[in-house]
């Protein structure tokens, strides 16, 4: 899923019929995303029939955050010769059934994000973020190769496209050139004048990676299970976390309780449901994506880039597209079609239902906007919703939970852009959990550090 640049109400939940705020927890019967159509054997895996009574580290969340954190925890223990910690990974539903399994499947720095960051935080902060994302692209490439993950990983380029009328062309040039020269930090960014999109006047081209998120996460988790003592418990909803007198945290589930010396909330948009520190601070929002297939055969030539299309008039009208190797397209966005009705998206954590007003926008999208697709017969063959976690400053919260230092950590609130940050955030957080490293020693961007002042 991608950024929804609309002001958030920060309700922290959806009101039920009595007017009370419902607890923010994953719901059953979620819509089925394209990425979850080829399930791995680990999808509903449980390492043991019963929950273990205690562990060193409990990770709540079985998506990209939780699984890559477990990977880094074991890798770092191995690299330093330490005995691996006992880890229990708990997932409310199936592996990678939350936001990771519902997003766009590409890792990139979006030009509009850099533009806002440059204006709000300064060019130096934007440069740090851009460098961090580019480092992650190659860190993910390394783990895909090292662990032999078959997840359609590709190093590609992505176009951030402005579709404008000719009279607005000069303004688009002025908007894009500073992003390329300043926030791009001299990296491989360039302004392009030719794309596959009709009426596109200018595009910023940047290097990125794309992959099948579910296959990445499920296969990486399987590698961890095969060679480490991790205990995986799917379909185990954590409904609360309390403290006991011994200094441990107690995780409450319908299947019993677990005592953990350390707890990590890798729960993104659901974090406030079980960690009250982030109530109203990480706000769940609902978005939509679809899978489109040309019929009866793929369109030639194949689209080799991913895209963010910035429509005019008006800000915030952005779609993201990820062409797949088989000729299909994953497309998400369209939030302006329902932005006027806040009840549909703000504080909404129900991914079992669709947003009714957005589907007509996606129908015929490829035929309307892409050259050579006019007679493609492209149709939507899958539509789903996903829950994103948004924060006031548009940065994730990573680090020790304020007031719970040394016992609880968080990595959540990715503002719809988690694929560009999670893997290296998990690596940095693992240093804090294993070695007690201070955040400042992890190499993570300071803008991500969770703190009382940020809250």
CSV table of C-alpha atoms in Angstrom, one decimal:
chain,number,residue,atom,x,y,z
A,1,UNK,CA,0.0,0.0,0.0
A,2,UNK,CA,1.1,3.6,-0.5
A,3,UNK,CA,1.0,7.0,1.1
A,4,UNK,CA,-2.5,8.6,1.6
A,5,UNK,CA,-1.7,12.3,1.9
A,6,UNK,CA,-4.9,13.2,3.8
A,7,UNK,CA,-5.0,14.7,7.3
A,8,UNK,CA,-5.7,12.0,9.9
A,9,UNK,CA,-8.2,12.4,12.6
A,10,UNK,CA,-6.2,10.1,14.9
A,11,UNK,CA,-9.3,8.5,16.4
A,12,UNK,CA,-7.2,5.3,17.0
A,13,UNK,CA,-10.2,3.0,16.2
A,14,UNK,CA,-13.7,2.7,14.8
A,15,UNK,CA,-16.7,3.4,17.0
A,16,UNK,CA,-19.1,0.6,17.5
A,17,UNK,CA,-22.8,0.9,17.8
A,18,UNK,CA,-22.7,2.0,21.4
A,19,UNK,CA,-20.3,4.8,20.6
A,20,UNK,CA,-17.3,3.2,22.3
A,21,UNK,CA,-14.0,2.8,20.5
A,22,UNK,CA,-13.4,-0.7,19.4
A,23,UNK,CA,-10.1,-2.4,20.1
A,24,UNK,CA,-7.8,-2.3,17.1
A,25,UNK,CA,-7.2,-5.9,16.2
A,26,UNK,CA,-6.9,-7.9,13.0
A,27,UNK,CA,-10.4,-9.2,11.8
A,28,UNK,CA,-11.2,-12.6,10.4
A,29,UNK,CA,-12.1,-13.3,6.8
A,30,UNK,CA,-9.8,-10.7,5.3
A,31,UNK,CA,-10.1,-10.0,1.6
A,32,UNK,CA,-7.6,-12.1,-0.5
A,33,UNK,CA,-4.8,-10.2,-2.1
A,34,UNK,CA,-3.0,-11.4,-5.3
A,35,UNK,CA,0.2,-11.9,-3.3
A,36,UNK,CA,-1.5,-14.6,-1.2
A,37,UNK,CA,-2.7,-16.8,-4.1
A,38,UNK,CA,0.3,-19.2,-3.9
A,39,UNK,CA,0.5,-20.3,-0.3
A,40,UNK,CA,3.6,-21.7,1.3
A,41,UNK,CA,3.5,-24.7,3.7
A,42,UNK,CA,4.4,-22.4,6.6
A,43,UNK,CA,1.3,-20.2,6.1
A,44,UNK,CA,-0.6,-21.6,9.1
A,45,UNK,CA,2.4,-23.3,10.8
A,46,UNK,CA,2.6,-23.9,14.6
A,47,UNK,CA,5.9,-25.2,15.9
A,48,UNK,CA,4.3,-26.7,19.0
A,49,UNK,CA,0.7,-27.7,19.7
A,50,UNK,CA,0.7,-25.6,22.9
A,51,UNK,CA,2.0,-22.2,23.5
A,52,UNK,CA,5.4,-22.1,25.3
A,53,UNK,CA,5.2,-20.8,28.8
A,54,UNK,CA,8.0,-18.3,28.4
A,55,UNK,CA,10.7,-17.0,26.0
A,56,UNK,CA,13.5,-14.6,25.8
A,57,UNK,CA,11.9,-12.5,22.9
A,58,UNK,CA,8.3,-12.4,21.8
A,59,UNK,CA,7.7,-10.9,18.4
A,60,UNK,CA,4.1,-9.9,17.7
A,61,UNK,CA,3.4,-9.9,14.0
A,62,UNK,CA,4.3,-12.3,11.2
A,63,UNK,CA,4.8,-9.9,8.3
A,64,UNK,CA,7.9,-8.3,6.9
A,65,UNK,CA,8.8,-6.6,10.2
A,66,UNK,CA,8.4,-9.6,12.5
A,67,UNK,CA,10.1,-12.1,10.2
A,68,UNK,CA,13.0,-10.0,9.2
A,69,UNK,CA,13.6,-9.0,12.9
A,70,UNK,CA,13.7,-12.7,13.8
A,71,UNK,CA,16.2,-13.3,10.9
A,72,UNK,CA,18.5,-10.5,12.1
A,73,UNK,CA,18.3,-11.6,15.8
A,74,UNK,CA,19.6,-15.0,14.9
A,75,UNK,CA,22.1,-13.7,12.4
A,76,UNK,CA,23.6,-11.3,14.9
A,77,UNK,CA,23.7,-13.9,17.7
A,78,UNK,CA,25.5,-16.2,15.3
A,79,UNK,CA,28.0,-13.6,14.1
A,80,UNK,CA,29.0,-12.7,17.7
A,81,UNK,CA,29.1,-16.3,18.9
A,82,UNK,CA,26.3,-15.8,21.4
A,83,UNK,CA,23.7,-18.5,22.2
A,84,UNK,CA,20.6,-17.7,20.1
A,85,UNK,CA,17.7,-16.3,22.1
A,86,UNK,CA,14.5,-18.3,22.5
A,87,UNK,CA,12.0,-16.5,20.2
A,88,UNK,CA,8.3,-16.9,19.9
A,89,UNK,CA,6.7,-15.3,16.8
A,90,UNK,CA,3.0,-14.8,17.1
A,91,UNK,CA,0.7,-14.0,14.2
A,92,UNK,CA,-3.0,-13.2,14.6
A,93,UNK,CA,-3.9,-14.8,11.3
A,94,UNK,CA,-1.7,-16.4,8.7
A,95,UNK,CA,2.0,-15.6,7.8
A,96,UNK,CA,2.2,-12.3,5.9
A,97,UNK,CA,-1.6,-11.8,5.9
A,98,UNK,CA,-1.5,-8.1,7.0
A,99,UNK,CA,-0.1,-5.1,5.2
A,100,UNK,CA,3.0,-6.8,3.8
A,101,UNK,CA,0.8,-9.3,1.9
A,102,UNK,CA,-1.4,-6.4,0.5
A,103,UNK,CA,1.1,-3.8,-0.7
A,104,UNK,CA,2.5,-2.8,-4.1
A,105,UNK,CA,5.6,-5.0,-4.0
A,106,UNK,CA,8.3,-2.5,-4.7
A,107,UNK,CA,10.9,-0.7,-2.6
A,108,UNK,CA,11.6,2.9,-3.7
A,109,UNK,CA,11.9,6.5,-2.7
A,110,UNK,CA,8.9,8.3,-4.0
A,111,UNK,CA,9.5,11.8,-5.3
A,112,UNK,CA,6.5,13.4,-3.6
A,113,UNK,CA,7.7,11.9,-0.2
A,114,UNK,CA,11.1,13.5,-0.8
A,115,UNK,CA,9.6,16.8,-1.8
A,116,UNK,CA,7.5,17.0,1.4
A,117,UNK,CA,10.4,15.9,3.5
A,118,UNK,CA,12.7,18.5,1.9
A,119,UNK,CA,10.2,21.3,2.6
A,120,UNK,CA,9.4,20.2,6.1
A,121,UNK,CA,12.6,18.7,7.5
A,122,UNK,CA,15.3,20.1,5.1
A,123,UNK,CA,17.4,18.6,2.3
A,124,UNK,CA,19.8,16.9,4.7
A,125,UNK,CA,17.1,14.8,6.2
A,126,UNK,CA,15.6,14.0,2.8
A,127,UNK,CA,19.1,13.0,1.7
A,128,UNK,CA,19.5,10.7,4.7
A,129,UNK,CA,16.2,9.0,3.9
A,130,UNK,CA,17.0,8.6,0.2
A,131,UNK,CA,20.3,7.0,1.1
A,132,UNK,CA,18.7,4.7,3.6
A,133,UNK,CA,16.2,3.4,1.1
A,134,UNK,CA,18.8,2.8,-1.6
A,135,UNK,CA,20.9,0.9,0.9
A,136,UNK,CA,17.9,-1.3,1.7
A,137,UNK,CA,17.5,-2.2,-2.0
A,138,UNK,CA,20.9,-3.8,-2.1
A,139,UNK,CA,20.6,-5.3,1.4
A,140,UNK,CA,17.4,-7.1,0.3
A,141,UNK,CA,19.2,-8.2,-2.9
A,142,UNK,CA,21.9,-9.7,-0.7
A,143,UNK,CA,19.5,-11.7,1.5
A,144,UNK,CA,17.6,-13.0,-1.5
A,145,UNK,CA,20.8,-14.3,-3.0
A,146,UNK,CA,22.2,-15.6,0.3
A,147,UNK,CA,19.0,-17.4,1.3
A,148,UNK,CA,18.1,-18.4,-2.3
A,149,UNK,CA,14.6,-16.9,-2.0
A,150,UNK,CA,12.5,-17.5,-5.1
A,151,UNK,CA,10.4,-14.4,-4.9
A,152,UNK,CA,10.7,-12.7,-8.4
A,153,UNK,CA,13.2,-10.2,-7.0
A,154,UNK,CA,14.3,-7.7,-9.6
A,155,UNK,CA,16.5,-4.6,-9.7
A,156,UNK,CA,14.5,-2.2,-11.8
A,157,UNK,CA,13.8,1.5,-12.4
A,158,UNK,CA,10.6,3.3,-11.4
A,159,UNK,CA,9.0,6.3,-13.0
A,160,UNK,CA,7.4,9.0,-10.8
A,161,UNK,CA,5.1,10.5,-13.5
A,162,UNK,CA,3.3,13.7,-13.7
A,163,UNK,CA,0.3,13.6,-16.1
A,164,UNK,CA,-0.4,17.2,-16.9
A,165,UNK,CA,-1.6,19.5,-19.5
A,166,UNK,CA,1.0,21.3,-21.7
A,167,UNK,CA,0.5,24.7,-20.0
A,168,UNK,CA,1.6,23.1,-16.6
A,169,UNK,CA,4.7,21.5,-18.1
A,170,UNK,CA,7.1,24.2,-17.1
A,171,UNK,CA,5.9,24.0,-13.5
A,172,UNK,CA,6.4,20.2,-13.4
A,173,UNK,CA,9.9,20.7,-14.6
A,174,UNK,CA,10.6,23.1,-11.8
A,175,UNK,CA,9.1,20.8,-9.3
A,176,UNK,CA,11.0,17.7,-10.4
A,177,UNK,CA,14.5,19.2,-11.0
A,178,UNK,CA,15.2,20.1,-7.4
A,179,UNK,CA,14.2,16.6,-6.2
A,180,UNK,CA,16.5,15.0,-8.7
A,181,UNK,CA,19.5,17.3,-8.0
A,182,UNK,CA,19.1,17.9,-4.2
A,183,UNK,CA,17.1,15.2,-2.4
A,184,UNK,CA,18.4,12.6,-4.9
A,185,UNK,CA,21.9,13.3,-3.4
A,186,UNK,CA,23.7,12.7,-6.6
A,187,UNK,CA,22.5,9.1,-6.9
A,188,UNK,CA,21.2,7.5,-10.0
A,189,UNK,CA,18.1,9.7,-10.6
A,190,UNK,CA,17.2,11.3,-13.9
A,191,UNK,CA,14.4,13.3,-15.5
A,192,UNK,CA,12.7,11.4,-18.3
A,193,UNK,CA,10.6,12.9,-21.0
A,194,UNK,CA,9.3,9.6,-22.6
A,195,UNK,CA,7.3,7.0,-20.7
A,196,UNK,CA,4.6,4.5,-21.7
A,197,UNK,CA,1.9,6.7,-20.3
A,198,UNK,CA,-0.3,8.9,-22.4
A,199,UNK,CA,-0.1,12.6,-21.8
A,200,UNK,CA,2.8,12.2,-19.4
A,201,UNK,CA,4.9,15.3,-19.6
A,202,UNK,CA,7.7,14.6,-17.2
A,203,UNK,CA,8.9,11.7,-15.0
A,204,UNK,CA,11.6,11.2,-12.4
A,205,UNK,CA,13.4,7.9,-13.0
A,206,UNK,CA,15.0,6.2,-10.0
A,207,UNK,CA,16.5,2.7,-9.3
A,208,UNK,CA,14.4,0.4,-7.1
A,209,UNK,CA,13.7,-3.3,-6.5
A,210,UNK,CA,10.5,-5.2,-6.8
A,211,UNK,CA,9.5,-8.6,-5.5
A,212,UNK,CA,6.7,-10.9,-4.4
A,213,UNK,CA,6.3,-9.9,-0.7
A,214,UNK,CA,4.5,-13.0,0.5
A,215,UNK,CA,7.1,-15.3,-1.1
A,216,UNK,CA,10.0,-13.3,0.4
A,217,UNK,CA,8.5,-13.4,3.9
A,218,UNK,CA,7.2,-17.0,3.9
A,219,UNK,CA,10.4,-18.5,2.4
A,220,UNK,CA,12.6,-16.5,4.8
A,221,UNK,CA,10.6,-17.6,7.8
A,222,UNK,CA,10.9,-21.2,6.5
A,223,UNK,CA,14.7,-20.8,6.4
A,224,UNK,CA,14.7,-19.6,10.0
A,225,UNK,CA,12.5,-22.5,11.2
A,226,UNK,CA,14.8,-25.0,9.5
A,227,UNK,CA,17.9,-23.9,11.3
A,228,UNK,CA,17.0,-22.2,14.6
A,229,UNK,CA,14.9,-22.8,17.7
A,230,UNK,CA,12.2,-20.2,16.8
A,231,UNK,CA,8.7,-21.1,17.9
A,232,UNK,CA,6.1,-19.9,15.3
A,233,UNK,CA,2.5,-19.6,16.4
A,234,UNK,CA,0.0,-18.6,13.6
A,235,UNK,CA,-3.7,-17.9,14.2
A,236,UNK,CA,-2.8,-16.7,17.7
A,237,UNK,CA,-4.2,-13.3,18.3
A,238,UNK,CA,-2.5,-11.3,21.1
A,239,UNK,CA,-5.2,-9.3,22.8
A,240,UNK,CA,-3.1,-7.5,25.4
A,241,UNK,CA,0.3,-7.2,27.0
A,242,UNK,CA,0.7,-6.6,30.7
A,243,UNK,CA,3.6,-6.5,33.2
A,244,UNK,CA,4.3,-8.9,36.0
A,245,UNK,CA,6.3,-8.4,39.2
A,246,UNK,CA,9.3,-10.2,37.9
A,247,UNK,CA,9.9,-7.6,35.2
A,248,UNK,CA,8.6,-9.8,32.4
A,249,UNK,CA,5.8,-8.9,29.9
A,250,UNK,CA,2.8,-11.2,29.8
A,251,UNK,CA,1.2,-11.7,26.4
A,252,UNK,CA,-2.5,-12.6,26.6
A,253,UNK,CA,-4.1,-14.8,23.9
A,254,UNK,CA,-7.2,-17.0,23.6
A,255,UNK,CA,-4.9,-20.0,23.8
A,256,UNK,CA,-3.2,-18.9,27.0
A,257,UNK,CA,-0.4,-16.6,28.1
A,258,UNK,CA,3.3,-16.3,27.5
A,259,UNK,CA,5.9,-14.6,29.6
A,260,UNK,CA,8.6,-12.8,27.7
A,261,UNK,CA,11.7,-11.0,28.9
A,262,UNK,CA,11.5,-8.8,25.8
A,263,UNK,CA,8.6,-8.0,23.5
A,264,UNK,CA,8.7,-6.4,20.0
A,265,UNK,CA,5.5,-4.9,18.5
A,266,UNK,CA,5.9,-5.6,14.8
A,267,UNK,CA,2.2,-4.8,14.3
A,268,UNK,CA,2.1,-1.6,12.1
A,269,UNK,CA,-1.5,-0.3,11.9
A,270,UNK,CA,-2.7,-2.5,14.7
A,271,UNK,CA,-0.1,-1.4,17.2
A,272,UNK,CA,-2.4,0.8,19.3
A,273,UNK,CA,-4.7,-2.2,19.9
A,274,UNK,CA,-2.2,-3.8,22.2
A,275,UNK,CA,0.3,-1.0,23.1
A,276,UNK,CA,-1.6,1.9,24.5
A,277,UNK,CA,1.4,4.2,24.2
A,278,UNK,CA,0.6,4.5,20.5
A,279,UNK,CA,-3.2,5.0,20.8
A,280,UNK,CA,-3.9,7.9,18.4
A,281,UNK,CA,-0.3,8.1,17.4
A,282,UNK,CA,-0.2,5.2,14.9
A,283,UNK,CA,-3.5,5.4,13.2
A,284,UNK,CA,-4.9,2.6,11.1
A,285,UNK,CA,-6.1,3.6,7.6
A,286,UNK,CA,-7.7,1.5,4.9
A,287,UNK,CA,-6.5,1.4,1.3
A,288,UNK,CA,-7.2,-0.6,-1.8
A,289,UNK,CA,-5.2,-2.4,-4.5
A,290,UNK,CA,-6.1,-4.6,-7.5
A,291,UNK,CA,-4.5,-7.1,-9.9
A,292,UNK,CA,-5.2,-6.4,-13.6
A,293,UNK,CA,-4.6,-9.0,-16.3
A,294,UNK,CA,-4.7,-8.3,-20.1
A,295,UNK,CA,-6.7,-10.8,-22.1
A,296,UNK,CA,-6.3,-13.0,-24.0
A,297,UNK,CA,-2.5,-12.5,-23.8
A,298,UNK,CA,0.2,-10.2,-22.3
A,299,UNK,CA,0.8,-6.8,-24.0
A,300,UNK,CA,4.0,-6.4,-25.9
A,301,UNK,CA,6.4,-4.8,-25.2
A,302,UNK,CA,6.4,-5.7,-21.5
A,303,UNK,CA,6.4,-2.8,-19.1
A,304,UNK,CA,9.8,-2.9,-17.4
A,305,UNK,CA,9.3,-0.1,-14.9
A,306,UNK,CA,7.1,0.4,-11.8
A,307,UNK,CA,5.2,3.7,-11.6
A,308,UNK,CA,3.8,6.3,-9.4
A,309,UNK,CA,1.3,8.4,-11.4
A,310,UNK,CA,0.6,11.8,-10.1
A,311,UNK,CA,-2.7,13.0,-11.6
A,312,UNK,CA,-3.7,16.6,-12.0
A,313,UNK,CA,-5.5,18.6,-10.9
A,314,UNK,CA,-5.1,18.5,-7.2
A,315,UNK,CA,-2.5,17.1,-4.8
A,316,UNK,CA,-2.7,13.6,-3.4
A,317,UNK,CA,-4.1,12.0,-6.5
A,318,UNK,CA,-1.6,9.2,-6.9
A,319,UNK,CA,-1.7,5.6,-8.1
A,320,UNK,CA,1.2,3.1,-7.9
A,321,UNK,CA,1.7,0.3,-10.4
A,322,UNK,CA,3.9,-2.7,-10.4
A,323,UNK,CA,4.0,-4.7,-13.7
A,324,UNK,CA,4.6,-8.4,-12.9
A,325,UNK,CA,6.8,-10.8,-15.0
A,326,UNK,CA,3.7,-12.6,-16.2
A,327,UNK,CA,2.2,-9.5,-17.8
A,328,UNK,CA,-0.2,-8.7,-15.1
A,329,UNK,CA,-0.2,-5.4,-13.1
A,330,UNK,CA,-0.7,-4.7,-9.4
A,331,UNK,CA,-2.2,-1.2,-9.0
A,332,UNK,CA,-3.1,0.7,-5.8
A,333,UNK,CA,-4.3,4.1,-4.8
A,334,UNK,CA,-7.5,5.9,-5.9
A,335,UNK,CA,-7.9,7.3,-2.4
A,336,UNK,CA,-9.4,10.6,-3.7
A,337,UNK,CA,-12.5,8.6,-4.8
A,338,UNK,CA,-13.5,8.1,-1.1
A,339,UNK,CA,-11.5,10.7,0.8
A,340,UNK,CA,-14.6,12.8,1.4
A,341,UNK,CA,-16.1,10.0,3.7
A,342,UNK,CA,-13.6,9.7,6.6
A,343,UNK,CA,-15.6,6.9,8.1
A,344,UNK,CA,-14.4,4.7,5.2
A,345,UNK,CA,-10.7,5.0,5.8
A,346,UNK,CA,-9.7,7.0,8.9
A,347,UNK,CA,-9.2,4.7,11.9
A,348,UNK,CA,-10.6,1.8,9.8
A,349,UNK,CA,-8.9,-1.5,10.6
A,350,UNK,CA,-11.3,-3.8,8.8
A,351,UNK,CA,-9.7,-5.4,5.8
A,352,UNK,CA,-12.5,-7.9,5.3
A,353,UNK,CA,-14.6,-5.5,3.2
A,354,UNK,CA,-14.0,-3.4,0.1
A,355,UNK,CA,-14.2,0.3,-0.4
A,356,UNK,CA,-17.1,0.5,-2.9
A,357,UNK,CA,-16.3,3.8,-4.6
A,358,UNK,CA,-12.8,2.9,-5.7
A,359,UNK,CA,-13.3,0.0,-8.1
A,360,UNK,CA,-14.7,2.0,-11.0
A,361,UNK,CA,-11.5,4.1,-10.9
A,362,UNK,CA,-9.3,1.0,-11.5
A,363,UNK,CA,-11.6,-0.5,-14.2
A,364,UNK,CA,-10.1,0.4,-17.6
A,365,UNK,CA,-7.2,2.2,-16.0
A,366,UNK,CA,-4.5,0.5,-18.2
A,367,UNK,CA,-6.5,1.2,-21.3
A,368,UNK,CA,-7.0,4.9,-20.4
A,369,UNK,CA,-3.4,5.7,-19.5
A,370,UNK,CA,-0.9,3.3,-21.2
A,371,UNK,CA,0.1,3.3,-24.8
A,372,UNK,CA,-0.5,-0.1,-26.5
A,373,UNK,CA,-3.1,-1.2,-23.9
A,374,UNK,CA,-6.1,0.3,-25.7
A,375,UNK,CA,-7.2,-3.1,-27.0
A,376,UNK,CA,-5.6,-5.2,-24.3
A,377,UNK,CA,-8.9,-6.4,-22.8
A,378,UNK,CA,-7.3,-5.8,-19.4
A,379,UNK,CA,-9.6,-6.6,-16.5
A,380,UNK,CA,-9.5,-6.6,-12.8
A,381,UNK,CA,-9.2,-10.2,-11.6
A,382,UNK,CA,-8.5,-9.4,-7.9
A,383,UNK,CA,-9.3,-6.6,-5.5
A,384,UNK,CA,-8.4,-6.3,-1.9
A,385,UNK,CA,-8.0,-3.9,1.0
A,386,UNK,CA,-5.2,-3.5,3.5
A,387,UNK,CA,-4.6,-1.7,6.7
A,388,UNK,CA,-1.7,0.9,6.9
A,389,UNK,CA,-0.3,2.6,9.9
A,390,UNK,CA,0.0,6.4,9.8
A,391,UNK,CA,1.8,8.9,12.0
A,392,UNK,CA,1.6,12.7,12.4
A,393,UNK,CA,5.1,13.3,11.0
A,394,UNK,CA,4.9,10.6,8.4
A,395,UNK,CA,7.8,8.6,9.9
A,396,UNK,CA,7.7,5.2,11.5
A,397,UNK,CA,8.2,4.6,15.2
A,398,UNK,CA,11.3,2.4,15.8
A,399,UNK,CA,13.0,1.7,19.1
A,400,UNK,CA,12.3,1.3,22.8
A,401,UNK,CA,8.7,1.9,23.8
A,402,UNK,CA,8.8,5.0,26.0
A,403,UNK,CA,8.4,4.0,29.6
A,404,UNK,CA,9.1,0.4,28.8
A,405,UNK,CA,12.9,0.7,28.0
A,406,UNK,CA,14.8,-2.6,28.1
A,407,UNK,CA,11.6,-4.6,28.0
A,408,UNK,CA,9.5,-3.5,25.0
A,409,UNK,CA,10.4,-2.3,21.5
A,410,UNK,CA,8.3,-1.2,18.5
A,411,UNK,CA,8.8,-1.0,14.7
A,412,UNK,CA,5.5,0.2,13.2
A,413,UNK,CA,3.7,3.1,11.5
A,414,UNK,CA,5.3,3.0,8.0
A,415,UNK,CA,2.8,5.4,6.4
A,416,UNK,CA,2.2,3.1,3.5
A,417,UNK,CA,5.9,2.8,2.5
A,418,UNK,CA,7.1,0.0,4.7
A,419,UNK,CA,8.8,-2.0,1.9
A,420,UNK,CA,11.3,0.8,1.6
A,421,UNK,CA,12.3,0.8,5.3
A,422,UNK,CA,11.5,-2.5,7.1
A,423,UNK,CA,14.5,-4.7,6.4
A,424,UNK,CA,17.1,-2.3,7.6
A,425,UNK,CA,14.9,-1.1,10.5
A,426,UNK,CA,14.8,-4.7,11.7
A,427,UNK,CA,18.5,-5.0,11.4
A,428,UNK,CA,19.0,-1.9,13.6
A,429,UNK,CA,16.4,-2.9,16.1
A,430,UNK,CA,17.9,-6.4,16.5
A,431,UNK,CA,21.1,-4.7,17.7
A,432,UNK,CA,19.1,-3.0,20.4
A,433,UNK,CA,17.3,-6.1,21.5
A,434,UNK,CA,20.3,-8.5,21.4
A,435,UNK,CA,23.1,-6.2,22.7
A,436,UNK,CA,21.2,-3.4,24.4
A,437,UNK,CA,22.7,-1.0,21.8
A,438,UNK,CA,21.4,2.6,22.0
A,439,UNK,CA,19.4,3.7,19.0
A,440,UNK,CA,22.0,6.2,18.1
A,441,UNK,CA,24.5,3.3,17.6
A,442,UNK,CA,22.3,1.4,15.2
A,443,UNK,CA,22.8,3.5,12.1
A,444,UNK,CA,19.1,4.1,11.7
A,445,UNK,CA,17.8,7.5,10.7
A,446,UNK,CA,17.2,9.6,13.7
A,447,UNK,CA,13.8,10.7,12.3
A,448,UNK,CA,12.5,7.1,12.9
A,449,UNK,CA,13.4,7.0,16.6
A,450,UNK,CA,10.3,6.7,18.8
A,451,UNK,CA,10.4,8.9,21.9
A,452,UNK,CA,8.2,10.7,24.3
A,453,UNK,CA,8.8,14.0,22.5
A,454,UNK,CA,7.7,12.6,19.2
A,455,UNK,CA,4.6,11.2,20.8
